[in-house]
Every structure is written in C-alpha cells, then in structure tokens.
Coordinates of C-alpha atoms in Angstrom, one line a residue:
M1 CA 126.6 -3.7 -18.1
G2 CA 125.7 -0.7 -20.3
T3 CA 122.3 0.5 -21.3
A4 CA 122.8 -0.8 -24.9
S5 CA 123.6 -4.3 -23.6
R6 CA 120.5 -4.3 -21.3
S7 CA 118.3 -3.2 -24.2
R8 CA 119.6 -6.0 -26.4
I9 CA 119.0 -8.6 -23.7
A10 CA 115.5 -7.2 -23.1
L11 CA 114.8 -7.4 -26.8
M12 CA 116.0 -11.0 -27.1
V13 CA 113.9 -12.0 -24.1
A14 CA 110.8 -10.4 -25.6
M15 CA 111.4 -12.1 -28.9
A16 CA 111.8 -15.5 -27.2
F17 CA 108.5 -15.0 -25.4
G18 CA 106.9 -14.1 -28.7
L19 CA 108.2 -17.2 -30.4
A20 CA 107.2 -19.4 -27.5
G21 CA 103.6 -18.1 -27.9
C22 CA 103.7 -19.2 -31.6
A23 CA 105.0 -22.6 -30.8
A24 CA 102.1 -23.3 -28.4
A25 CA 99.3 -22.9 -30.9
P26 CA 97.5 -26.0 -32.1
A27 CA 98.7 -27.0 -35.5
A28 CA 96.9 -27.7 -38.8
S29 CA 98.4 -30.1 -41.2
V30 CA 98.0 -30.4 -45.0
S31 CA 96.7 -33.6 -46.6
S32 CA 98.3 -35.1 -49.7
T33 CA 95.7 -33.3 -51.8
G34 CA 97.0 -29.9 -50.4
A35 CA 93.7 -29.3 -48.4
P36 CA 94.1 -28.3 -44.8
T37 CA 93.1 -30.9 -42.2
N38 CA 92.6 -30.2 -38.6
V39 CA 94.7 -31.8 -35.9
A40 CA 92.9 -32.4 -32.6
P41 CA 94.0 -30.0 -29.9
P42 CA 95.4 -31.4 -26.7
P43 CA 92.9 -32.3 -23.9
L44 CA 91.5 -29.3 -22.1
D45 CA 90.3 -28.9 -18.5
T46 CA 87.0 -27.3 -19.2
R47 CA 86.1 -26.2 -15.6
G48 CA 84.9 -22.6 -15.6
L49 CA 85.0 -22.3 -19.4
K50 CA 81.3 -23.0 -20.2
A51 CA 80.8 -19.4 -21.5
V52 CA 83.8 -19.7 -23.8
L53 CA 83.7 -23.2 -25.3
N54 CA 81.5 -24.2 -28.2
R55 CA 80.9 -20.6 -29.2
S56 CA 81.0 -19.0 -32.6
D57 CA 83.2 -16.1 -33.7
D58 CA 80.4 -13.6 -33.2
E59 CA 79.5 -15.0 -29.8
L60 CA 83.1 -14.6 -28.6
V61 CA 83.3 -11.0 -29.9
A62 CA 80.0 -10.3 -28.0
L63 CA 81.5 -11.8 -24.9
F64 CA 84.9 -10.2 -25.0
G65 CA 84.8 -7.3 -27.5
A66 CA 87.0 -7.0 -30.5
P67 CA 89.9 -9.4 -30.6
R68 CA 93.5 -8.1 -30.3
L69 CA 94.5 -10.6 -32.9
D70 CA 92.5 -12.6 -35.5
V71 CA 94.4 -15.3 -37.4
V72 CA 92.8 -17.7 -39.9
E73 CA 94.8 -20.8 -41.0
G74 CA 92.9 -23.1 -43.3
A75 CA 89.6 -23.9 -41.7
A76 CA 90.8 -23.0 -38.2
R77 CA 90.7 -19.5 -36.6
K78 CA 92.4 -18.1 -33.5
L79 CA 91.0 -15.1 -31.7
Q80 CA 93.2 -13.4 -29.1
F81 CA 91.8 -11.2 -26.4
S82 CA 93.9 -9.3 -24.0
G83 CA 93.4 -7.3 -20.8
K84 CA 95.4 -5.7 -18.0
N85 CA 96.5 -9.0 -16.5
C86 CA 96.3 -11.8 -19.1
V87 CA 96.0 -12.8 -22.7
L88 CA 93.4 -15.4 -23.8
D89 CA 93.8 -17.4 -27.1
V90 CA 90.6 -19.0 -28.3
Y91 CA 90.9 -21.6 -31.1
L92 CA 87.9 -22.3 -33.3
Y93 CA 87.5 -25.3 -35.6
P94 CA 84.6 -26.4 -37.8
P95 CA 82.8 -29.7 -36.9
E96 CA 84.0 -32.8 -38.7
N97 CA 80.7 -32.9 -40.6
G98 CA 81.1 -29.3 -41.7
G99 CA 79.3 -26.2 -40.6
E100 CA 80.2 -23.1 -38.6
R101 CA 83.5 -23.0 -36.6
K102 CA 83.1 -23.3 -32.8
S103 CA 85.6 -22.6 -30.1
T104 CA 87.2 -25.9 -29.0
Y105 CA 90.4 -24.9 -27.2
V106 CA 91.4 -22.0 -24.9
D107 CA 94.9 -21.0 -23.7
A108 CA 95.8 -18.2 -21.3
R109 CA 99.0 -16.6 -20.1
D110 CA 99.9 -13.6 -18.0
R111 CA 101.3 -10.4 -19.5
Q112 CA 104.9 -11.7 -18.9
G113 CA 104.2 -14.9 -20.9
G114 CA 103.8 -17.3 -18.0
A115 CA 100.9 -19.8 -17.8
A116 CA 97.6 -18.3 -16.4
D117 CA 94.4 -20.0 -15.3
R118 CA 92.1 -20.1 -18.4
A119 CA 88.8 -19.7 -16.5
S120 CA 90.1 -16.8 -14.4
C121 CA 91.5 -15.0 -17.4
A122 CA 88.2 -15.5 -19.4
N123 CA 86.2 -14.2 -16.5
A124 CA 88.5 -11.1 -16.1
L125 CA 88.2 -10.3 -19.8
R126 CA 84.4 -10.6 -20.1
R127 CA 82.5 -7.4 -20.9

C-alpha cells in the first residue's frame, strides 16, 4: 500500500472519529413555535464528578482553564476541555424554571476517540 493510500485511510478514520463525537452530543429540539426546547440528557453515573456537575460556565473555566471548544445551541452550551490523555465535554442547561445554565452532563474520551472514565479525566484536567 502506497503512502498516498495510507494517508487517505488515516484521513477517513480521523473524519469518522470526528463525526462520531458529534453524534454523541445531547440534542436540543425545536418546538412548534420555533423556540429551542431542551431534551433531557441520558442518565449519568455521577460518582467522582461532584466538582464538575451543577457548576456555571465561569466555575468550570476556573476549574479547568479556557475551554478548547465552546458551542452554544439554543439555551444549551457545551464546553470542551482537553489534556494530554483525554477530552472532557461538559454540557450546561438552564433550569426548567429559568436562570443560569449549570453543568448537567459530562462525557469523556481518550485522545484516540475511545470511551474514557469521566471522573478520571476530570481529575486529570483540573488546574
């Protein structure tokens, strides 16, 4: 197999991992009035995540530093923090009765895109 073929295969694998990361994000839906409504994220094992959950945007930045990625979609926000060994995605949603967004869901993966322990990744990324 030539160098060009290996490069194309490596590029396709990298793109597949990138798309897989997008598919795993919690979704927001749009109501019939066009206003975004939040969809509850899947259940989360919260062991070891006390420092990360129920935190504001500013508290997370103080904990981990500047995010690598900051995405706002409707009322929801995703902050992505990365380190040497893992990537941590923290999803923030406003309370149902309104108010400031708080972190309600956390996902982690290793640098190759495989699943990683959320609490271990969060601890590794703390400043």
